[in-house]
mmCIF file of C-alpha atoms in Angstrom:
data_model
loop_
_atom_site.group_PDB
_atom_site.id
_atom_site.type_symbol
_atom_site.label_atom_id
_atom_site.label_comp_id
_atom_site.label_asym_id
_atom_site.label_seq_id
_atom_site.Cartn_x
_atom_site.Cartn_y
_atom_site.Cartn_z
ATOM 1 C CA ASP A 293 14.512 54.752 -34.498
ATOM 2 C CA VAL A 294 11.648 57.307 -33.492
ATOM 3 C CA HIS A 295 12.181 60.990 -33.393
ATOM 4 C CA TYR A 296 10.410 63.014 -31.200
ATOM 5 C CA PRO A 297 10.351 66.314 -32.814
ATOM 6 C CA ASN A 298 8.891 68.245 -29.444
ATOM 7 C CA ASN A 299 12.289 67.850 -27.364
ATOM 8 C CA ASP A 300 14.732 66.927 -29.649
ATOM 9 C CA LEU A 301 15.045 63.766 -28.353
ATOM 10 C CA VAL A 302 15.768 60.413 -30.450
ATOM 11 C CA TYR A 303 15.152 57.219 -28.994
ATOM 12 C CA HIS A 304 16.625 53.758 -30.235
ATOM 13 C CA PHE A 305 14.284 50.591 -29.997
ATOM 14 C CA HIS A 306 15.251 46.936 -31.387
ATOM 15 C CA HIS A 307 12.697 44.242 -30.842
ATOM 16 C CA THR A 308 13.879 40.905 -28.913
ATOM 17 C CA HIS A 309 10.734 38.784 -28.088
ATOM 18 C CA ASP A 310 7.882 37.635 -30.340
ATOM 19 C CA ASP A 311 5.741 38.862 -27.380
ATOM 20 C CA PHE A 312 6.628 42.648 -27.552
ATOM 21 C CA ILE A 313 9.309 42.976 -24.899
ATOM 22 C CA TYR A 314 11.433 45.767 -26.276
ATOM 23 C CA ASN A 315 14.615 47.473 -25.128
ATOM 24 C CA VAL A 316 15.287 51.086 -24.897
ATOM 25 C CA ASP A 317 19.094 51.323 -25.433
ATOM 26 C CA ASN A 318 19.643 54.542 -25.351
ATOM 27 C CA PHE A 319 18.318 58.577 -25.908
ATOM 28 C CA HIS A 320 20.038 61.602 -26.843
ATOM 29 C CA TYR A 321 20.118 65.007 -27.329
ATOM 30 C CA PRO A 322 20.329 65.462 -30.719
ATOM 31 C CA ASN A 323 21.727 69.169 -30.595
ATOM 32 C CA ASP A 324 23.302 68.735 -26.997
ATOM 33 C CA ASP A 325 26.176 71.230 -28.898
ATOM 34 C CA LEU A 326 24.150 73.961 -28.897
ATOM 35 C CA SER A 327 24.073 74.743 -25.579
ATOM 36 C CA GLU A 328 27.824 74.247 -25.233
ATOM 37 C CA GLU A 329 27.798 76.955 -28.177
ATOM 38 C CA TYR A 330 26.208 79.229 -26.295
ATOM 39 C CA GLY A 331 28.462 79.193 -23.106
ATOM 40 C CA CYS A 332 26.504 77.142 -21.058
ATOM 41 C CA PRO A 333 27.979 73.190 -21.742
ATOM 42 C CA CYS A 334 25.972 70.400 -20.162
ATOM 43 C CA THR A 335 26.944 68.299 -17.692
ATOM 44 C CA GLY A 336 26.304 64.594 -17.156
ATOM 45 C CA ASN A 337 26.549 61.612 -19.544
ATOM 46 C CA THR A 338 24.780 62.100 -22.939
ATOM 47 C CA THR A 339 22.981 58.569 -23.142
ATOM 48 C CA ARG A 340 21.244 56.358 -20.319
ATOM 49 C CA SER A 341 19.956 53.348 -20.471
ATOM 50 C CA GLN A 342 16.490 51.482 -19.289
ATOM 51 C CA ASN A 343 14.533 48.454 -19.915
ATOM 52 C CA CYS A 344 11.128 48.097 -21.143
ATOM 53 C CA ALA A 345 8.414 45.476 -20.440
ATOM 54 C CA LYS A 346 5.956 45.507 -23.395
ATOM 55 C CA VAL A 347 3.661 47.469 -24.717
ATOM 56 C CA VAL A 348 0.379 48.074 -23.678
ATOM 57 C CA ASN A 349 -2.662 50.273 -25.520
ATOM 58 C CA GLY A 350 0.107 51.244 -27.586
ATOM 59 C CA SER A 351 2.115 52.708 -24.936
ATOM 60 C CA ILE A 352 5.449 51.498 -24.023
ATOM 61 C CA ILE A 353 5.598 50.382 -19.805
ATOM 62 C CA CYS A 354 9.289 50.411 -18.556
ATOM 63 C CA ALA A 355 10.052 47.422 -16.103
ATOM 64 C CA PRO A 356 13.194 45.939 -14.160
ATOM 65 C CA GLN A 357 14.153 42.642 -16.429
ATOM 66 C CA PRO A 358 14.764 39.507 -14.573
ATOM 67 C CA ALA A 359 18.167 39.144 -13.050
ATOM 68 C CA TYR A 360 19.879 36.633 -15.761
ATOM 69 C CA SER A 361 21.522 33.977 -14.095
ATOM 70 C CA ASP A 362 23.167 30.681 -15.504
ATOM 71 C CA PRO A 363 21.925 27.249 -16.237
ATOM 72 C CA PRO A 364 23.325 25.057 -13.238
ATOM 73 C CA SER A 365 26.010 23.449 -14.922
ATOM 74 C CA ASP A 366 26.174 19.104 -14.937
ATOM 75 C CA THR A 367 27.614 17.777 -11.979
ATOM 76 C CA GLY A 368 28.183 14.159 -14.243
ATOM 77 C CA SER A 369 26.087 12.246 -12.001
ATOM 78 C CA CYS A 370 22.304 11.202 -13.002
ATOM 79 C CA CYS A 371 22.051 8.936 -9.592
ATOM 80 C CA PRO A 372 18.801 9.546 -7.728
ATOM 81 C CA SER A 373 19.303 9.766 -3.967
ATOM 82 C CA GLY A 374 19.333 6.631 -2.092
ATOM 83 C CA GLY A 375 19.178 4.414 -4.902
ATOM 84 C CA VAL A 376 16.977 2.374 -6.546
ATOM 85 C CA TRP A 377 15.430 -0.230 -4.143
ATOM 86 C CA SER A 378 13.453 -3.441 -5.131
ATOM 87 C CA ALA A 379 10.316 -4.734 -2.563
ATOM 88 C CA TRP A 380 10.953 -6.656 -0.154
ATOM 89 C CA SER A 381 10.850 -10.351 -0.682
ATOM 90 C CA SER A 382 8.588 -12.713 2.106
ATOM 91 C CA TRP A 383 9.152 -13.425 5.322
ATOM 92 C CA VAL A 384 11.803 -15.900 5.075
ATOM 93 C CA GLY A 385 11.752 -19.074 7.560
ATOM 94 C CA CYS A 386 11.903 -18.788 11.407
ATOM 95 C CA GLN A 387 15.460 -19.502 13.168
ATOM 96 C CA GLY A 388 16.275 -20.955 16.477
ATOM 97 C CA THR A 389 15.089 -23.309 19.068
ATOM 98 C CA CYS A 390 11.673 -24.616 18.991
ATOM 99 C CA GLY A 391 9.027 -23.005 20.913
ATOM 100 C CA ASP A 392 11.442 -20.387 21.357
ATOM 101 C CA CYS A 393 11.773 -16.808 19.947
ATOM 102 C CA GLY A 394 14.391 -16.743 17.140
ATOM 103 C CA THR A 395 14.673 -14.608 13.697
ATOM 104 C CA SER A 396 13.110 -14.278 10.919
ATOM 105 C CA THR A 397 15.096 -12.340 7.991
ATOM 106 C CA ARG A 398 13.828 -10.807 4.727
ATOM 107 C CA ASN A 399 15.675 -9.553 1.851
ATOM 108 C CA ARG A 400 15.864 -6.804 -1.117
ATOM 109 C CA THR A 401 18.374 -5.800 -3.116
ATOM 110 C CA CYS A 402 19.624 -2.286 -5.355
ATOM 111 C CA LEU A 403 18.265 -2.325 -8.823
ATOM 112 C CA SER A 404 20.587 0.305 -9.903
ATOM 113 C CA GLN A 405 24.109 -0.663 -8.234
ATOM 114 C CA SER A 406 24.835 -2.128 -12.379
ATOM 115 C CA ASN A 407 24.159 1.634 -13.072
ATOM 116 C CA GLY A 408 26.777 2.464 -11.294
ATOM 117 C CA CYS A 409 23.969 4.006 -8.359
ATOM 118 C CA ALA A 410 24.841 2.904 -4.586
ATOM 119 C CA CYS A 411 21.821 2.327 -2.537
ATOM 120 C CA THR A 412 21.825 3.750 1.254
ATOM 121 C CA GLY A 413 20.906 1.060 3.571
ATOM 122 C CA SER A 414 20.599 -2.693 4.701
ATOM 123 C CA THR A 415 19.891 -5.502 1.968
ATOM 124 C CA THR A 416 18.154 -7.810 4.515
ATOM 125 C CA ASP A 417 15.726 -6.695 7.371
ATOM 126 C CA SER A 418 14.806 -9.622 10.296
ATOM 127 C CA MET A 419 12.274 -9.991 13.143
ATOM 128 C CA SER A 420 11.276 -11.645 16.027
ATOM 129 C CA CYS A 421 9.014 -14.138 15.553
ATOM 130 C CA GLN A 422 8.119 -17.896 17.841
ATOM 131 C CA VAL A 423 9.750 -21.510 16.132
ATOM 132 C CA VAL A 424 7.053 -23.529 15.079
ATOM 133 C CA GLY A 425 6.584 -26.656 13.186
ATOM 134 C CA VAL A 426 5.990 -26.266 9.546
ATOM 135 C CA TRP A 427 3.318 -27.893 7.617
ATOM 136 C CA SER A 428 3.334 -28.069 3.326
ATOM 137 C CA SER A 429 0.580 -27.638 1.545
ATOM 138 C CA TRP A 430 -2.504 -29.758 1.746
ATOM 139 C CA THR A 431 -2.416 -31.914 -1.346
ATOM 140 C CA VAL A 432 -5.125 -34.484 -2.786
ATOM 141 C CA ALA A 433 -4.532 -38.275 -1.230
ATOM 142 C CA SER A 434 -7.554 -39.601 -3.015
ATOM 143 C CA ALA A 435 -9.614 -38.442 -5.527
ATOM 144 C CA CYS A 436 -13.456 -37.859 -5.403
ATOM 145 C CA ASN A 437 -15.203 -41.068 -5.219
ATOM 146 C CA SER A 438 -18.579 -39.958 -6.264
ATOM 147 C CA THR A 439 -20.243 -37.347 -9.387
ATOM 148 C CA CYS A 440 -22.931 -35.954 -7.760
ATOM 149 C CA GLY A 441 -25.287 -35.757 -5.316
ATOM 150 C CA ALA A 442 -22.313 -34.174 -2.242
ATOM 151 C CA CYS A 443 -21.989 -38.346 -1.921
ATOM 152 C CA GLY A 444 -18.370 -38.276 -2.451
ATOM 153 C CA ILE A 445 -15.495 -37.846 -0.152
ATOM 154 C CA MET A 446 -12.017 -35.858 -1.063
ATOM 155 C CA VAL A 447 -9.044 -36.764 1.351
ATOM 156 C CA TYR A 448 -6.321 -33.888 1.915
ATOM 157 C CA ASN A 449 -3.238 -34.900 2.865
ATOM 158 C CA ARG A 450 0.216 -32.587 4.772
ATOM 159 C CA THR A 451 3.516 -33.550 6.379
ATOM 160 C CA CYS A 452 5.599 -32.046 8.646
ATOM 161 C CA GLN A 453 8.106 -30.017 6.924
ATOM 162 C CA THR A 454 10.606 -29.397 10.005
ATOM 163 C CA ALA A 455 11.944 -32.224 11.446
ATOM 164 C CA ASP A 456 13.573 -31.088 14.692
ATOM 165 C CA CYS A 457 9.934 -29.086 15.863
ATOM 166 C CA ALA A 458 6.392 -31.025 15.585
ATOM 167 C CA CYS A 459 4.246 -29.674 14.132
ATOM 168 C CA VAL A 460 0.379 -29.104 16.026
ATOM 169 C CA GLY A 461 -2.971 -30.515 13.764
ATOM 170 C CA ASP A 462 -3.770 -33.276 11.747
ATOM 171 C CA THR A 463 -2.192 -34.079 9.142
ATOM 172 C CA THR A 464 -5.433 -35.613 6.797
ATOM 173 C CA ARG A 465 -8.543 -33.835 5.717
ATOM 174 C CA THR A 466 -11.730 -35.018 4.342
ATOM 175 C CA GLU A 467 -14.505 -32.942 2.311
ATOM 176 C CA PRO A 468 -17.628 -33.719 0.971
ATOM 177 C CA CYS A 469 -17.248 -33.739 -2.832
ATOM 178 C CA ALA A 470 -19.308 -33.973 -6.468
ATOM 179 C CA LEU A 471 -21.669 -31.293 -4.860
ATOM 180 C CA THR A 472 -24.441 -30.812 -8.247
ATOM 181 C CA PRO A 473 -27.435 -32.942 -7.180
ATOM 182 C CA CYS A 474 -28.169 -36.157 -8.894
ATOM 183 C CA THR A 475 -30.571 -36.071 -11.405
ATOM 184 C CA TYR A 476 -33.781 -38.991 -11.744
ATOM 185 C CA PRO A 477 -33.588 -41.665 -11.104
ATOM 186 C CA ASN A 478 -30.438 -41.420 -8.911
ATOM 187 C CA GLN A 479 -30.728 -39.752 -5.083
ATOM 188 C CA SER A 480 -30.823 -35.409 -5.533
ATOM 189 C CA CYS A 481 -28.418 -35.625 -2.601
ATOM 190 C CA CYS A 482 -26.621 -37.842 0.121
ATOM 191 C CA ASP A 483 -26.352 -38.011 3.388
ATOM 192 C CA GLY A 484 -29.284 -35.734 4.724
ATOM 193 C CA SER A 485 -28.438 -32.868 2.169
ATOM 194 C CA SER A 486 -30.886 -31.176 0.128
ATOM 195 C CA ALA A 487 -30.604 -29.083 -2.901
ATOM 196 C CA ALA A 488 -30.400 -25.356 -2.252
ATOM 197 C CA VAL A 489 -29.587 -22.250 -4.189
ATOM 198 C CA TYR A 490 -25.537 -20.902 -3.933
ATOM 199 C CA ASN A 491 -24.720 -17.935 -5.300
ATOM 200 C CA GLY A 492 -27.052 -19.063 -8.782
ATOM 201 C CA MET A 493 -25.853 -22.762 -8.377
ATOM 202 C CA ILE A 494 -28.066 -25.339 -7.213
ATOM 203 C CA LEU A 495 -25.773 -27.326 -4.965
ATOM 204 C CA CYS A 496 -26.274 -30.236 -3.021
ATOM 205 C CA ALA A 497 -26.072 -28.492 1.329
ATOM 206 C CA GLN A 498 -26.857 -29.875 4.806
ATOM 207 C CA PRO A 499 -30.499 -28.512 5.484
ATOM 208 C CA PRO A 500 -30.878 -25.878 8.875
ATOM 209 C CA ALA A 501 -32.846 -27.520 11.511
ATOM 210 C CA TYR A 502 -36.716 -26.688 11.898
ATOM 211 C CA VAL A 503 -38.269 -25.654 14.241
ATOM 212 C CA ASP A 504 -41.441 -25.002 14.985
ATOM 213 C CA PRO A 505 -41.821 -21.690 16.735
ATOM 214 C CA ASN A 506 -45.569 -22.862 17.960
ATOM 215 C CA GLN A 507 -44.364 -26.444 19.375
ATOM 216 C CA PRO A 508 -43.346 -26.194 23.425
ATOM 217 C CA THR A 509 -39.945 -28.030 23.383
ATOM 218 C CA ALA A 510 -40.124 -30.347 26.227
ATOM 219 C CA CYS A 511 -37.719 -29.816 29.308
ATOM 220 C CA GLN A 512 -36.109 -32.224 31.462
ATOM 221 C CA ASP A 513 -33.407 -30.313 33.902
ATOM 222 C CA CYS A 514 -34.327 -26.734 31.644
ATOM 223 C CA CYS A 515 -30.356 -26.232 31.888
ATOM 224 C CA PRO A 516 -29.063 -24.407 28.766
ATOM 225 C CA GLN A 517 -27.215 -26.452 25.997
ATOM 226 C CA GLY A 518 -23.551 -26.090 26.970
ATOM 227 C CA GLY A 519 -24.288 -24.205 30.229
ATOM 228 C CA VAL A 520 -23.890 -20.576 31.138
ATOM 229 C CA TRP A 521 -20.081 -19.199 31.132
ATOM 230 C CA SER A 522 -18.822 -15.981 32.247
ATOM 231 C CA ASP A 523 -16.487 -13.471 30.060
ATOM 232 C CA TRP A 524 -13.359 -14.320 30.008
ATOM 233 C CA SER A 525 -10.545 -12.326 31.992
ATOM 234 C CA GLN A 526 -6.869 -12.373 31.727
ATOM 235 C CA VAL A 527 -4.886 -13.622 34.697
ATOM 236 C CA ASN A 528 -1.447 -12.211 33.560
ATOM 237 C CA GLU A 529 0.136 -9.558 31.635
ATOM 238 C CA CYS A 530 2.625 -10.140 28.392
ATOM 239 C CA SER A 531 6.542 -11.293 29.383
ATOM 240 C CA ASP A 532 7.528 -10.235 25.762
ATOM 241 C CA THR A 533 7.103 -7.007 23.622
ATOM 242 C CA CYS A 534 7.096 -9.186 19.582
ATOM 243 C CA GLY A 535 7.319 -12.394 17.622
ATOM 244 C CA SER A 536 4.143 -14.306 19.171
ATOM 245 C CA CYS A 537 7.025 -15.127 21.917
ATOM 246 C CA ALA A 538 5.199 -15.072 25.091
ATOM 247 C CA GLN A 539 1.111 -16.355 26.528
ATOM 248 C CA VAL A 540 -1.303 -14.827 28.227
ATOM 249 C CA GLN A 541 -3.734 -16.569 30.162
ATOM 250 C CA PHE A 542 -7.421 -16.184 30.359
ATOM 251 C CA THR A 543 -9.737 -17.725 32.491
ATOM 252 C CA ARG A 544 -14.079 -17.828 32.641
ATOM 253 C CA THR A 545 -16.228 -20.130 35.244
ATOM 254 C CA CYS A 546 -19.501 -21.332 35.280
ATOM 255 C CA LEU A 547 -22.232 -19.577 36.288
ATOM 256 C CA SER A 548 -24.992 -22.502 35.653
ATOM 257 C CA GLU A 549 -23.198 -24.641 37.908
ATOM 258 C CA ASP A 550 -24.140 -24.459 41.207
ATOM 259 C CA ALA A 551 -28.190 -24.585 39.862
ATOM 260 C CA GLY A 552 -27.157 -28.267 38.728
ATOM 261 C CA CYS A 553 -26.099 -26.969 34.744
ATOM 262 C CA ALA A 554 -22.593 -27.838 33.610
ATOM 263 C CA CYS A 555 -21.339 -26.685 31.162
ATOM 264 C CA SER A 556 -19.509 -27.811 28.006
#
C-alpha cells in the first residue's frame, strides 16, 4: 500500500509480472465518513479499479490491458489438410494400338493413411501418348578386342520388347574401345587416329582435316557440297493437341538445282 497524505488517498498495488507490470486494484478516501458527519454525504462509488502498464522513469503509466481469451480447445485431430502424398511415380508404358494415340499412367500413395489421415485427390494420373515399340537397354554383346590405340571395337545389342508393335532403329551398334595410346613398339593409334588431349587425358582421336588457306582448291564444276537448300516451310497444321499423336509436314526446295548443282 502507498499512502498519499496530501489528498488522503490510499493506493493498493500488487506486482503481477517481472517486467514491472502493475495493477491498481482500488483507491478510496479513508476519511469519507467525515463528509457525512458534517452533513454533506458523498455520492458515487468509494472504490474504482484502473489498470497500469509499467513503471517509466519512476512514474506508473496507466493503459488498458489486452482482453483475455481462452486458448483454442483441442479438436482432437492432428491431420494435415489434404493429407500427405508421396511423389508421383514415373510414367508407365503407353497402352493402345501400335502407331495410334494411347494412354500412359503414373501413381502415388497416401503416406498419412496409416495414421488415420485421409488424403484428398486421386492416386492415379494419366496423359495421352503415341504407342510405339519399346527397346530394351543396350547390353554388351562382345568385349573389346584390343587394349590400346583405339584399335578395338565394342559391340552392343538391344531387343524390341513389344511383340505387337515393331521398334524403329538398329538392334546393334559398335563403338571404338581401348582409347589409350599404345606404347612403343606398338603403333600409337589405329585407324588414322592420333593422340590428343581430352579433359586432361591423352586419348586416340580422329584428327581434323587440315586445309591450307594459301592453297587454292581445285574446282571441277564449282557446285557447293550438298547443294543449296531453302529453309523448311510448314505444309499442314497439327491435327492434335497432346500426346505426340499427330504429325506436321515440312518441305524445302533445292535452290541450286537450276544451276546444275544437285542437293543431297
